Short mmCIF file of C-alpha atoms in Angstrom, two decimals:
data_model
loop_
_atom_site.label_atom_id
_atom_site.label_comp_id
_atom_site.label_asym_id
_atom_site.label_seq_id
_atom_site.Cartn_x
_atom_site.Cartn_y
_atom_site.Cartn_z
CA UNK E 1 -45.24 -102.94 22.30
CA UNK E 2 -42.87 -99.72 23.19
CA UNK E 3 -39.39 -100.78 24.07
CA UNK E 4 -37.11 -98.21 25.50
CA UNK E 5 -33.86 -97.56 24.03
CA UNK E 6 -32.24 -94.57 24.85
CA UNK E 7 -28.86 -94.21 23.15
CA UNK E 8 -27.22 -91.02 21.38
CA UNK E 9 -28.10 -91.25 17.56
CA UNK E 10 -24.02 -90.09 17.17
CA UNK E 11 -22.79 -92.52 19.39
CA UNK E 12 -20.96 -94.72 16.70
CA UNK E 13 -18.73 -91.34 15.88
CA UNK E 14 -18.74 -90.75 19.24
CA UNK E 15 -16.75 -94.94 19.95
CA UNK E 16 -14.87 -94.01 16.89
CA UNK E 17 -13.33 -90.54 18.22
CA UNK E 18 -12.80 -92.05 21.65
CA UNK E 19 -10.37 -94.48 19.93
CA UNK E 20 -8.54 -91.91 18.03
CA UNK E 21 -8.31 -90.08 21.13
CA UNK E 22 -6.16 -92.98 22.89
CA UNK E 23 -4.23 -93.42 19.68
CA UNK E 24 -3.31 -89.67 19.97
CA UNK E 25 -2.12 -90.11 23.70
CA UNK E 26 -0.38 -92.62 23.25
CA UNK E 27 1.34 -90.95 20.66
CA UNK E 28 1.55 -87.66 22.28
CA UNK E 29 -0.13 -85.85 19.55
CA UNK E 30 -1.80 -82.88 20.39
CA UNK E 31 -4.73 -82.34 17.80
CA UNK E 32 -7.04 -79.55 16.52
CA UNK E 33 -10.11 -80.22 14.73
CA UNK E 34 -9.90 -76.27 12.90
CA UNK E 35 -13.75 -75.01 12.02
CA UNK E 36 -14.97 -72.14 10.05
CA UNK E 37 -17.48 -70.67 7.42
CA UNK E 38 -16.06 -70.96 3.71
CA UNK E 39 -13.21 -68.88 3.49
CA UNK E 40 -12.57 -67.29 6.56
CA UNK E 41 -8.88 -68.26 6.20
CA UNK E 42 -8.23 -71.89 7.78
CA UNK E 43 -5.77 -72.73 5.11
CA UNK E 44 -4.12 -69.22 5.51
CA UNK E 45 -4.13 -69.32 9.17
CA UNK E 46 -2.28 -73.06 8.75
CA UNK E 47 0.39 -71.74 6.04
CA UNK E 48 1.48 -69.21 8.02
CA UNK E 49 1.21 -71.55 11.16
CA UNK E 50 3.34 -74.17 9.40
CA UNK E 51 6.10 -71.88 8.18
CA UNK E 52 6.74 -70.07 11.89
CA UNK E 53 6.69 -73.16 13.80
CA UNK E 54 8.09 -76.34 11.47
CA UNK E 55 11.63 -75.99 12.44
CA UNK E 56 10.48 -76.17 16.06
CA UNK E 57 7.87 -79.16 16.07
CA UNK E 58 6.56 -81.48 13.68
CA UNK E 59 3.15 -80.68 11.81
CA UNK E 60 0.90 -82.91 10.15
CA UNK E 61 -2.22 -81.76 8.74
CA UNK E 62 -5.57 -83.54 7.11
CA UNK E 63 -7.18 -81.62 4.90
CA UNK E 64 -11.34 -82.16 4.47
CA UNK E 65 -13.51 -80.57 1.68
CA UNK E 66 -16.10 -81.88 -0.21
CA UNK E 67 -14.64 -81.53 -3.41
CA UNK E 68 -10.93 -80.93 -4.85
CA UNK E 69 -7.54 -80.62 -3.15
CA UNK E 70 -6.47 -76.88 -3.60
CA UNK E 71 -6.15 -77.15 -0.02
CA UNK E 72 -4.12 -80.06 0.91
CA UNK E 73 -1.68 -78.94 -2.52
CA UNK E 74 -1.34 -75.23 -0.84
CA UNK E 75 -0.01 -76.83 2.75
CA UNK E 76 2.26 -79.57 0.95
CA UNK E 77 4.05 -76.11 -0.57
CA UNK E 78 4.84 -75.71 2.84
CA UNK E 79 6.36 -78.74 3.63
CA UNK E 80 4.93 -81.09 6.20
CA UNK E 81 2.75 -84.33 5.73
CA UNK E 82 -0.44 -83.14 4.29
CA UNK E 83 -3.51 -85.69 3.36
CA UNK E 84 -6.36 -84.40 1.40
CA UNK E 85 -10.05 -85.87 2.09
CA UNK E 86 -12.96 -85.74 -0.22
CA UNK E 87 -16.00 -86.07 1.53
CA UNK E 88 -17.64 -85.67 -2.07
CA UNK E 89 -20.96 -83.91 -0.81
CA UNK E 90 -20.70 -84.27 3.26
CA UNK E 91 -21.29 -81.15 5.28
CA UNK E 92 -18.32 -82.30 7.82
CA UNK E 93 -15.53 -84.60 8.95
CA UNK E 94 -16.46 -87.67 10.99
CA UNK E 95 -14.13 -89.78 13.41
CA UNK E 96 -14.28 -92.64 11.12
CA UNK E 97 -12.75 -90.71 8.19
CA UNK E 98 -9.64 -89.11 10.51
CA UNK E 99 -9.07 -93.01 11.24
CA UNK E 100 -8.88 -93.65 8.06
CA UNK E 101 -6.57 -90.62 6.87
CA UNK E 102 -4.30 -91.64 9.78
CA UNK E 103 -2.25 -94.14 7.83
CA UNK E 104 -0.25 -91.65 5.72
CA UNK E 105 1.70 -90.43 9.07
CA UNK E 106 4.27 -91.70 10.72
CA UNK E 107 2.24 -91.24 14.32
CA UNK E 108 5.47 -91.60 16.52
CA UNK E 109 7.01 -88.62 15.07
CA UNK E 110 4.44 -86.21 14.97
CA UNK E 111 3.67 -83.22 17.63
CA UNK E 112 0.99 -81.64 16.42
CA UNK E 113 -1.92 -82.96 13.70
CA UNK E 114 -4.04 -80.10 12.44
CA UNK E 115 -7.56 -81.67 11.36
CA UNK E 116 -9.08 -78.59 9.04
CA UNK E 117 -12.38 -79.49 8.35
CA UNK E 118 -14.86 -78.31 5.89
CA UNK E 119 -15.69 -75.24 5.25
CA UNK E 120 -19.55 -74.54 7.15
CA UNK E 121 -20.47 -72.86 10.66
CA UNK E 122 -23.40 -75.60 11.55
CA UNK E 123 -22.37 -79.28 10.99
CA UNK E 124 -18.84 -79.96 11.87
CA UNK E 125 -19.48 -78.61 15.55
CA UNK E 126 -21.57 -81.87 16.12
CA UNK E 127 -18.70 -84.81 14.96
CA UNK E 128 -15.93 -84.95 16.68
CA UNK E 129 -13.23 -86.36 15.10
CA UNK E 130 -11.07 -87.75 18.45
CA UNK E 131 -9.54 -83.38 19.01
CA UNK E 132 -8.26 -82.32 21.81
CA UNK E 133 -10.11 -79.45 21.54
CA UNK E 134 -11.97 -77.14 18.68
CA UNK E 135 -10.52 -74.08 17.06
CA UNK E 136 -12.56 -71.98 14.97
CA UNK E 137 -12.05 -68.87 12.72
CA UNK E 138 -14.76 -66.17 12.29
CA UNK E 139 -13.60 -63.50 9.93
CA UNK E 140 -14.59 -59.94 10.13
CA UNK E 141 -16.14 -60.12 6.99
CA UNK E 142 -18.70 -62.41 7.65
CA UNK E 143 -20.40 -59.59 10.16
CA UNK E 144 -20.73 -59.82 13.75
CA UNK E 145 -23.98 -60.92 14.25
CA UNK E 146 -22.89 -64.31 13.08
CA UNK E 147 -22.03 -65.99 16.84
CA UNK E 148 -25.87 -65.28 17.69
CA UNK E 149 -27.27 -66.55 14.40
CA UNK E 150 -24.96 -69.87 14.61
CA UNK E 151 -24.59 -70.44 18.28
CA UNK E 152 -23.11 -74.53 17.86
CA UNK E 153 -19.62 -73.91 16.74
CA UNK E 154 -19.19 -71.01 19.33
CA UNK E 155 -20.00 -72.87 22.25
CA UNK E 156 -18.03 -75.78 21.60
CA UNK E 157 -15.23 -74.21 20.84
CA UNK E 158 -12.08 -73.07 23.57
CA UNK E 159 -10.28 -71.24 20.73
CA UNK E 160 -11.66 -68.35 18.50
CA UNK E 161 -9.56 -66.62 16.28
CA UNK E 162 -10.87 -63.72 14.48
CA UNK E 163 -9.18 -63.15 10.89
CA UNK E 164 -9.38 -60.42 8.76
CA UNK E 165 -8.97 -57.41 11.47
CA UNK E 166 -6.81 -55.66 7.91
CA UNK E 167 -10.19 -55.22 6.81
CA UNK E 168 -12.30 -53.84 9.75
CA UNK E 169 -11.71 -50.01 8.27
CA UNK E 170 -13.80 -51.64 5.71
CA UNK E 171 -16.80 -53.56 6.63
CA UNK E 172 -19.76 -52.98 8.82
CA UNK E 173 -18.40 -54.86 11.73
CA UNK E 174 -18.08 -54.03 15.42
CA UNK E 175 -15.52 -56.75 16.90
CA UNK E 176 -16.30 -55.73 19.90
CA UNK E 177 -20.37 -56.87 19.34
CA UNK E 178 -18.54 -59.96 18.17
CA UNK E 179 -16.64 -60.57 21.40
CA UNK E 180 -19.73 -59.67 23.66
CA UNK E 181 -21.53 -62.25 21.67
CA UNK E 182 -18.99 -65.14 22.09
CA UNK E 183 -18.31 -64.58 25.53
CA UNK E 184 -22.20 -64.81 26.60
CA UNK E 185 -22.31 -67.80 24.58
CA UNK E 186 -19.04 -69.27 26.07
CA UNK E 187 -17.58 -67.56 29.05
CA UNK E 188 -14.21 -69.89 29.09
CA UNK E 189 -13.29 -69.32 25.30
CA UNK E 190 -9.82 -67.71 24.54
CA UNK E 191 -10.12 -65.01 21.53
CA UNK E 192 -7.42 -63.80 19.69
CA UNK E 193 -7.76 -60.92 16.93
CA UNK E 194 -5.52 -61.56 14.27
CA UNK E 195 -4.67 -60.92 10.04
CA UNK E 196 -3.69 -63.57 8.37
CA UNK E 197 -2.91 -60.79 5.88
CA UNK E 198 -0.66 -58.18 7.71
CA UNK E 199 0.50 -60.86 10.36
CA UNK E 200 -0.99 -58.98 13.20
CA UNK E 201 -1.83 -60.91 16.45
CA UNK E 202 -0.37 -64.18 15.07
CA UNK E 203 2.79 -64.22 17.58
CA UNK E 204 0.16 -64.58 20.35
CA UNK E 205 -1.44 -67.66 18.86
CA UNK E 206 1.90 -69.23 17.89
CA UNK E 207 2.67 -68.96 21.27
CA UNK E 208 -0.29 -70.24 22.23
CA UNK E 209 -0.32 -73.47 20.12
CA UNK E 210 3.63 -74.25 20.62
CA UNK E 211 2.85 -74.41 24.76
CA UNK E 212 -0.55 -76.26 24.33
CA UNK E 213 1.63 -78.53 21.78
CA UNK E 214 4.25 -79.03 24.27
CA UNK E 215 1.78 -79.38 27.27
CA UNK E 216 0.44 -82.32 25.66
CA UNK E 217 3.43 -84.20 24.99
CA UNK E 218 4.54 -83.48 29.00
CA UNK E 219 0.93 -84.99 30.08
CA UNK E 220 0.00 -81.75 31.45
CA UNK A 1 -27.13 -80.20 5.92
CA UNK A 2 -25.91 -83.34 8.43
CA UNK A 3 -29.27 -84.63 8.76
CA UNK A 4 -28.92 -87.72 6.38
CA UNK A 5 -25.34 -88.86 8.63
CA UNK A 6 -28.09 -88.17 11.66
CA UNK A 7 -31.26 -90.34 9.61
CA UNK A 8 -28.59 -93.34 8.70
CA UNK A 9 -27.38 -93.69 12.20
CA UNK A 10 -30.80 -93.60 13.40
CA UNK A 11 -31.31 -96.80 11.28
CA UNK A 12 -28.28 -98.20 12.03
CA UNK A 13 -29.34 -98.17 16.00
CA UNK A 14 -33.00 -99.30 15.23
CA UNK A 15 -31.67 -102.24 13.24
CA UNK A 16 -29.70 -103.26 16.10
CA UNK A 17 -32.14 -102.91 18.60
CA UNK A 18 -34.40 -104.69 16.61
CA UNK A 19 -31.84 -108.09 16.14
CA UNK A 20 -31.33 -107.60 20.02
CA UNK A 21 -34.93 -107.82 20.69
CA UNK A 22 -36.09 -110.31 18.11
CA UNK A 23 -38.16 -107.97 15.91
CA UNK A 24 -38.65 -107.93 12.40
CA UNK A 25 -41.59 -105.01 11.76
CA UNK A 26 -41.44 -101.41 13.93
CA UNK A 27 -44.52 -98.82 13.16
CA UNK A 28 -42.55 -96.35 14.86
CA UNK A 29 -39.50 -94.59 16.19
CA UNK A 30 -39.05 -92.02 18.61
CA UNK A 31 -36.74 -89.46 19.08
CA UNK A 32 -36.01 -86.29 21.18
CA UNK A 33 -33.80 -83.65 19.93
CA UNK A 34 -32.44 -80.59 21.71
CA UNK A 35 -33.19 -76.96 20.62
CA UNK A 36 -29.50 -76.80 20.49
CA UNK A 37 -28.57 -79.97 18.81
CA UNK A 38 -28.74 -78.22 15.46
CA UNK A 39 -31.13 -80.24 13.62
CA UNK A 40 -34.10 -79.63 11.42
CA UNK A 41 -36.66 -81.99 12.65
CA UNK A 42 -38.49 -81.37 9.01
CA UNK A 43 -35.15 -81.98 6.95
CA UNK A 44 -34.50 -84.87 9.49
CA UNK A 45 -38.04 -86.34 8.50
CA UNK A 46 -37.17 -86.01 4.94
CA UNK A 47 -34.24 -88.02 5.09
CA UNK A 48 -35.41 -90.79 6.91
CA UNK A 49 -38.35 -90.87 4.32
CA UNK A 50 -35.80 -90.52 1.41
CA UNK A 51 -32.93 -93.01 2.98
CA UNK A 52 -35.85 -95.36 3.87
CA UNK A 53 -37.96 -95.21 0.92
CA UNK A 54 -38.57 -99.24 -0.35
CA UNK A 55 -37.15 -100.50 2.59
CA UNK A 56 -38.33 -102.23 5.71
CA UNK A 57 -38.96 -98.97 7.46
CA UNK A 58 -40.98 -97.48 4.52
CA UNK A 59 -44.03 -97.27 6.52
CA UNK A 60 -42.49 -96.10 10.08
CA UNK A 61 -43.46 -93.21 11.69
CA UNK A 62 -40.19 -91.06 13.02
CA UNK A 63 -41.88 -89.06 15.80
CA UNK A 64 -39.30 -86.35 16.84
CA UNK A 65 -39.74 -84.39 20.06
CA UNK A 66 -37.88 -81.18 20.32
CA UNK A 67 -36.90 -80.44 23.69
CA UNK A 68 -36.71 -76.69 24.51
CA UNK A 69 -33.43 -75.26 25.84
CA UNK A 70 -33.77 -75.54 29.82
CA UNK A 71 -31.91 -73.65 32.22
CA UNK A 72 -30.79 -73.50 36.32
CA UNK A 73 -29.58 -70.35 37.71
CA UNK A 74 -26.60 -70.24 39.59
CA UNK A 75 -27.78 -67.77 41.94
CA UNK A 76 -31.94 -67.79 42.64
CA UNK A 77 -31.85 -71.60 41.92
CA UNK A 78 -34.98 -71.50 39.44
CA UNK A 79 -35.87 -73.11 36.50
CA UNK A 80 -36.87 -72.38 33.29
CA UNK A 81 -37.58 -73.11 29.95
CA UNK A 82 -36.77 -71.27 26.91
CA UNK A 83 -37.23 -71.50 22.57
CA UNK A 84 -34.29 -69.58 22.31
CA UNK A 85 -30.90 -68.72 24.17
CA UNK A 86 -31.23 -66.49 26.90
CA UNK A 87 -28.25 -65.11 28.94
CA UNK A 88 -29.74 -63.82 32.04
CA UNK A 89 -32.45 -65.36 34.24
CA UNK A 90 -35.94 -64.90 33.34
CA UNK A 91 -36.43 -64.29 37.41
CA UNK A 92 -33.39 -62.44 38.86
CA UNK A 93 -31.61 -61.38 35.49
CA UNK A 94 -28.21 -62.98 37.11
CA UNK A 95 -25.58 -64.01 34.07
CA UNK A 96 -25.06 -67.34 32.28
CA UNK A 97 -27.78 -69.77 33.40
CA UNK A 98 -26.73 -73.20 33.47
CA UNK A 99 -27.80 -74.72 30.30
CA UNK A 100 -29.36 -78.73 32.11
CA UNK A 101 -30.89 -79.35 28.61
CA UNK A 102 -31.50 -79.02 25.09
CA UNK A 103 -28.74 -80.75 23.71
CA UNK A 104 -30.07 -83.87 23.28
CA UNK A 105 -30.13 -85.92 20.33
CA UNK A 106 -31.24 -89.98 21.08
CA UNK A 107 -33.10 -92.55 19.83
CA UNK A 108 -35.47 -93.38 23.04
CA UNK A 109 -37.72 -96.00 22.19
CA UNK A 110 -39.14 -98.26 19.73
CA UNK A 111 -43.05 -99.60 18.86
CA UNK A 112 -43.75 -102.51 17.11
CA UNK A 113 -47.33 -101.73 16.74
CA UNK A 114 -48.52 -105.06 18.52
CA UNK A 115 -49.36 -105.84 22.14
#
């Protein structure tokens, strides 16, 4: 006997992230689930995020790797509410997980909740964790044919960032191939080319995430 | 590298059907999987065996269909099929077919091996 079934193997994430979602608007929490290869700067991106905009609205950040909290000890340096998770061998975040996490933070006073997740290109691109949306870095250094080669992350993304320009005298890397690549992939994605480094290009993102911060919190 | 999270929910939802429907033995599972869905079907098949092994589903088949990327375009209205990700239509090279499939990833049925 065959019986049907038909339901989306990720659908118990999929509850889960729906109900951080509502927690979030009812909160008026604007959150970014932050994706990248290893070491394409998420962590630098955030520390120099955190110091340019804490004065103006209220950061909290969850920090996911699978082992360690070098991380979650370099953002408390800076500051705001920082919770480290240990996924101890898991490729990615999960919905379940940010529930968890959320406990540490006082919801009603946070703006903005930064969800960096672990370092890999493939897996976190298919759990949501309850985001508003998906930022991801790709750093010049990892080469430009890398949007082709891992497609996922690219096309569910509306933010990518590209880190490392500093180094582009350097490194076999045509950021415009990289750009071509994204766009075919994702027409509607916003790009900005930035150095974590030198600083340059990161007034245009703080910009950016202040008024989608602020957006939220207005309902628009 | 996410294909255990993927084998254990796959359980998970088989268990459940299985209490819903009043069966206790399943020879096998199917499943479709988009081209895009980013999984392995043979690391999939690995962990089911491996997350499975000396349990109730130690003998059931996980039959995975891939389903190949699948495209409209917006302009000569054909479609198409592809392995890979295309950007222009195999027919009148316009830009950015509509991707209609290929990101599937479900559990569609279940067989308990009796009539």
């Amino acid at each position: 006997m065959k019986i049907p079934v038909i339901r989306n193997i990720l659908e118990a994430n999929e509850r889960i992230s729906e109900q951080n979602q509502k927690l979030f608007l009812k909160n008026n929490i604007f959150v970014i689930n932050l994706m990248s290869g290893p070491g394409a700067g998420k962590t630098s991106l955030l520390e120099k995020t955190i110091t340019h905009l804490k004065d103006e609205i209220e950061i909290g950040v969850i920090e996911g790797d699978i082992q360690c909290s070098f991380d979650a000890e370099r953002i408390a340096k800076k500051g705001v509410k920082v919770i480290q998770i240990n996924t101890a061998g898991a490729c990615h975040l999960d919905g379940n997980m940010i529930y968890e996490a959320l406990d540490v933070f006082d919801l009603k006073k946070l703006d903005l909740l930064v969800v960096e997740n672990v370092g890999n290109l493939v897996c976190p691109a298919e759990f949501n964790v309850g985001e508003d949306l998906k930022v991801m870095i790709l750093s010049v250094t990892e080469g430009d044919d890398k949007p082709l080669k891992y497609p996922l992350m690219f096309q569910k993304s509306k933010v990518l960032l590209i880190n490392k320009t500093d180094l582009l005298p350097y490194v076999d890397c045509n950021i415009n191939t990289i750009k071509d690549s994204v766009l075919k992939l994702n027409p509607d994605i916003k790009i900005f080319e930035i150095s974590c480094k030198s600083g340059d290009g990161l007034n245009d993102w703080y910009k950016w995430i202040k008024q989608a911060t602020i957006n939220k919190q207005k309902g628009a | 590298m996410h294909e255990m999270s993927i084998a254990q929910n796959i359980v998970n939802i088989v268990e459940d059907e299985m209490s819903r429907h009043g069966v206790d033995k399943i020879q096998a599972i199917n499943i479709t999987t988009g081209k895009l869905s980013a999984v392995v079907p043979a690391h999939l098949s690995m962990c089911f065996k491996i997350l499975t092994e000396n349990t109730k589903f130690s003998k059931t088949i996980l039959n995975i269909e891939v389903i190949p990327i699948c495209y409209t375009c917006t302009k000569c209205k054909k479609y198409f099929t592809s392995e890979k990700l295309i950007f222009h239509c195999i027919y009148c090279k316009e830009k950015n077919p509509v991707i209609t499939a290929g990101k599937e990833l479900s559990v569609q049925s279940i067989e308990t091996g009796e009539e």
